[in-house]
Coordinates of N, CA and C in Angstrom, one line a residue:
L121 N -22.7 16.9 9.7 CA -24.0 15.8 9.4 C -24.9 17.1 8.2
P122 N -24.9 18.2 8.8 CA -25.8 18.4 8.4 C -25.4 19.0 6.3
R123 N -24.6 19.4 6.0 CA -23.3 20.0 5.8 C -23.8 18.8 4.3
V124 N -23.5 17.1 4.3 CA -24.3 16.9 3.9 C -25.9 15.7 2.7
R125 N -25.0 15.8 2.3 CA -27.0 15.5 1.4 C -27.2 14.0 1.6
P126 N -28.4 13.8 1.4 CA -28.6 11.8 1.8 C -27.7 11.0 1.3
G127 N -27.6 10.4 1.5 CA -26.6 9.6 1.2 C -24.9 9.5 0.3
G128 N -25.1 11.2 1.0 CA -23.2 11.5 1.4 C -22.9 10.1 2.6
L129 N -21.5 9.7 2.3 CA -20.7 8.6 3.2 C -19.7 9.8 3.6
F130 N -19.9 9.1 5.3 CA -18.6 9.2 5.4 C -17.3 8.5 6.5
V131 N -15.8 8.1 6.3 CA -15.2 7.0 6.2 C -14.4 7.5 7.6
F132 N -14.3 6.7 8.2 CA -13.0 6.6 10.4 C -12.8 5.6 9.8
D133 N -11.8 6.3 10.2 CA -10.5 4.8 10.1 C -9.8 5.4 11.7
N134 N -9.3 3.9 11.6 CA -8.6 3.6 13.0 C -9.7 3.4 13.8
V135 N -10.5 2.4 14.3 CA -12.6 2.9 15.3 C -11.7 1.6 15.7
L136 N -11.1 0.6 15.8 CA -10.5 -0.3 16.8 C -9.6 -0.6 17.6
W137 N -8.3 0.8 16.6 CA -7.2 0.9 17.3 C -6.9 -0.2 18.1
M138 N -7.1 -0.9 16.9 CA -6.2 -2.0 17.6 C -5.6 -3.0 18.8
G139 N -7.2 -2.9 18.8 CA -7.8 -3.2 19.4 C -8.5 -3.5 21.0
E140 N -7.6 -1.9 21.0 CA -8.1 -1.5 22.3 C -9.1 -1.0 23.0
V141 N -9.8 -0.8 21.8 CA -11.6 -0.3 21.4 C -12.1 -1.2 22.8
A142 N -12.3 -2.4 23.3 CA -12.0 -3.1 23.5 C -11.7 -3.8 24.5
N143 N -10.6 -3.4 25.2 CA -10.2 -3.2 26.7 C -10.6 -2.1 27.1
P144 N -11.4 -2.4 28.0 CA -11.9 -1.6 29.4 C -11.0 -1.0 30.1
A145 N -9.8 -2.0 30.3 CA -8.8 -1.3 31.0 C -7.9 0.3 30.3
N146 N -8.0 0.0 29.3 CA -7.7 1.0 28.7 C -8.5 2.6 28.6
Q147 N -7.9 3.1 29.9 CA -8.9 5.0 29.5 C -8.1 5.7 29.5
E148 N -7.7 6.1 27.9 CA -7.0 6.6 27.4 C -7.3 7.8 26.6
E149 N -7.7 8.8 27.2 CA -8.2 10.0 26.4 C -8.6 9.7 25.4
S150 N -7.0 8.9 23.8 CA -7.9 9.5 21.8 C -9.3 6.9 22.4
T151 N -8.1 6.6 22.8 CA -9.4 5.3 23.2 C -10.5 5.6 23.6
V152 N -10.7 6.3 25.1 CA -12.5 7.0 25.2 C -12.5 7.1 23.9
A153 N -12.3 8.6 23.1 CA -13.0 9.1 22.4 C -13.3 8.2 21.4
I154 N -12.5 7.4 21.4 CA -12.8 6.2 20.2 C -14.2 5.7 20.6
R155 N -13.9 5.5 21.2 CA -15.4 4.3 22.0 C -16.7 5.2 21.9
V156 N -16.5 6.3 22.9 CA -17.4 7.9 22.4 C -17.6 7.7 20.4
L157 N -17.2 7.7 20.1 CA -17.2 8.1 18.2 C -18.6 6.5 17.9
N158 N -18.0 5.1 18.1 CA -18.0 4.2 18.5 C -19.8 4.1 18.5
D159 N -19.6 4.2 19.7 CA -21.1 5.0 20.4 C -22.1 5.3 19.9
H160 N -21.4 5.7 20.2 CA -22.6 7.2 18.8 C -23.3 6.9 17.7
L161 N -22.3 7.1 16.4 CA -22.7 6.4 15.3 C -23.8 5.0 15.5
V162 N -23.7 3.9 16.1 CA -24.9 3.4 16.5 C -26.0 3.5 16.7
Q163 N -26.3 4.5 17.6 CA -26.7 5.0 17.7 C -28.2 6.1 17.1
D164 N -27.0 6.3 16.2 CA -27.3 8.2 15.5 C -28.3 7.4 14.3
Q165 N -29.5 7.4 14.4 CA -30.6 6.6 13.4 C -31.2 7.9 12.1
R166 N -29.7 8.7 12.2 CA -29.9 9.4 11.1 C -28.5 8.8 9.9
V167 N -27.6 7.8 9.9 CA -26.7 7.1 9.1 C -27.8 5.8 9.4
D168 N -26.4 5.1 9.1 CA -26.9 3.4 8.7 C -25.2 3.5 8.7
T169 N -24.6 2.2 9.0 CA -23.5 2.3 9.4 C -22.6 1.1 9.4
V170 N -21.5 0.8 9.2 CA -21.3 -1.2 8.9 C -19.9 -1.0 9.8
M171 N -18.8 -1.1 10.1 CA -17.8 -1.4 10.7 C -17.1 -2.5 10.1
L172 N -16.1 -2.5 9.6 CA -16.0 -3.6 8.6 C -13.5 -2.9 9.8
P173 N -13.9 -5.0 10.5 CA -12.1 -5.4 10.9 C -10.9 -5.5 10.3
V174 N -11.3 -4.7 9.2 CA -9.6 -4.7 8.0 C -8.3 -3.3 9.0
A175 N -7.5 -4.1 9.6 CA -6.3 -3.6 10.3 C -6.9 -2.9 11.2
D176 N -6.9 -1.6 11.6 CA -7.4 -1.1 13.0 C -9.3 -0.5 12.8
G177 N -9.0 -0.8 11.4 CA -10.7 -0.7 11.5 C -11.9 0.5 10.9
V178 N -12.4 -0.2 10.1 CA -12.6 0.7 8.7 C -14.2 1.5 9.2
T179 N -15.2 2.4 9.7 CA -16.7 2.0 9.1 C -16.7 3.6 8.6
L180 N -17.7 2.6 7.9 CA -18.6 3.8 7.0 C -20.0 4.0 7.1
A181 N -20.3 4.9 7.9 CA -22.1 5.8 7.9 C -22.0 6.7 6.3
R182 N -23.6 5.5 6.0 CA -23.5 6.7 5.5 C -25.6 7.6 5.6
K183 N -25.2 8.5 4.9 CA -26.4 9.7 6.0 C -28.1 8.9 4.8
R184 N -28.3 8.9 5.7 CA -30.0 8.6 5.8 C -30.4 9.3 4.7

């Protein structure tokens, strides 16, 4: 994030992981990592985020 100028865009693919991120029974390492990323992005005041439910999910995060 420090290397990106204001207005810079991050694109994250597969953020819904075939719907498995919403399944609390799935505790696989990769699924948990995606949950952590999603939670972090929502709480990070340095970026504006939007998650698009297209295919396995795409998140766009723009640096403020």
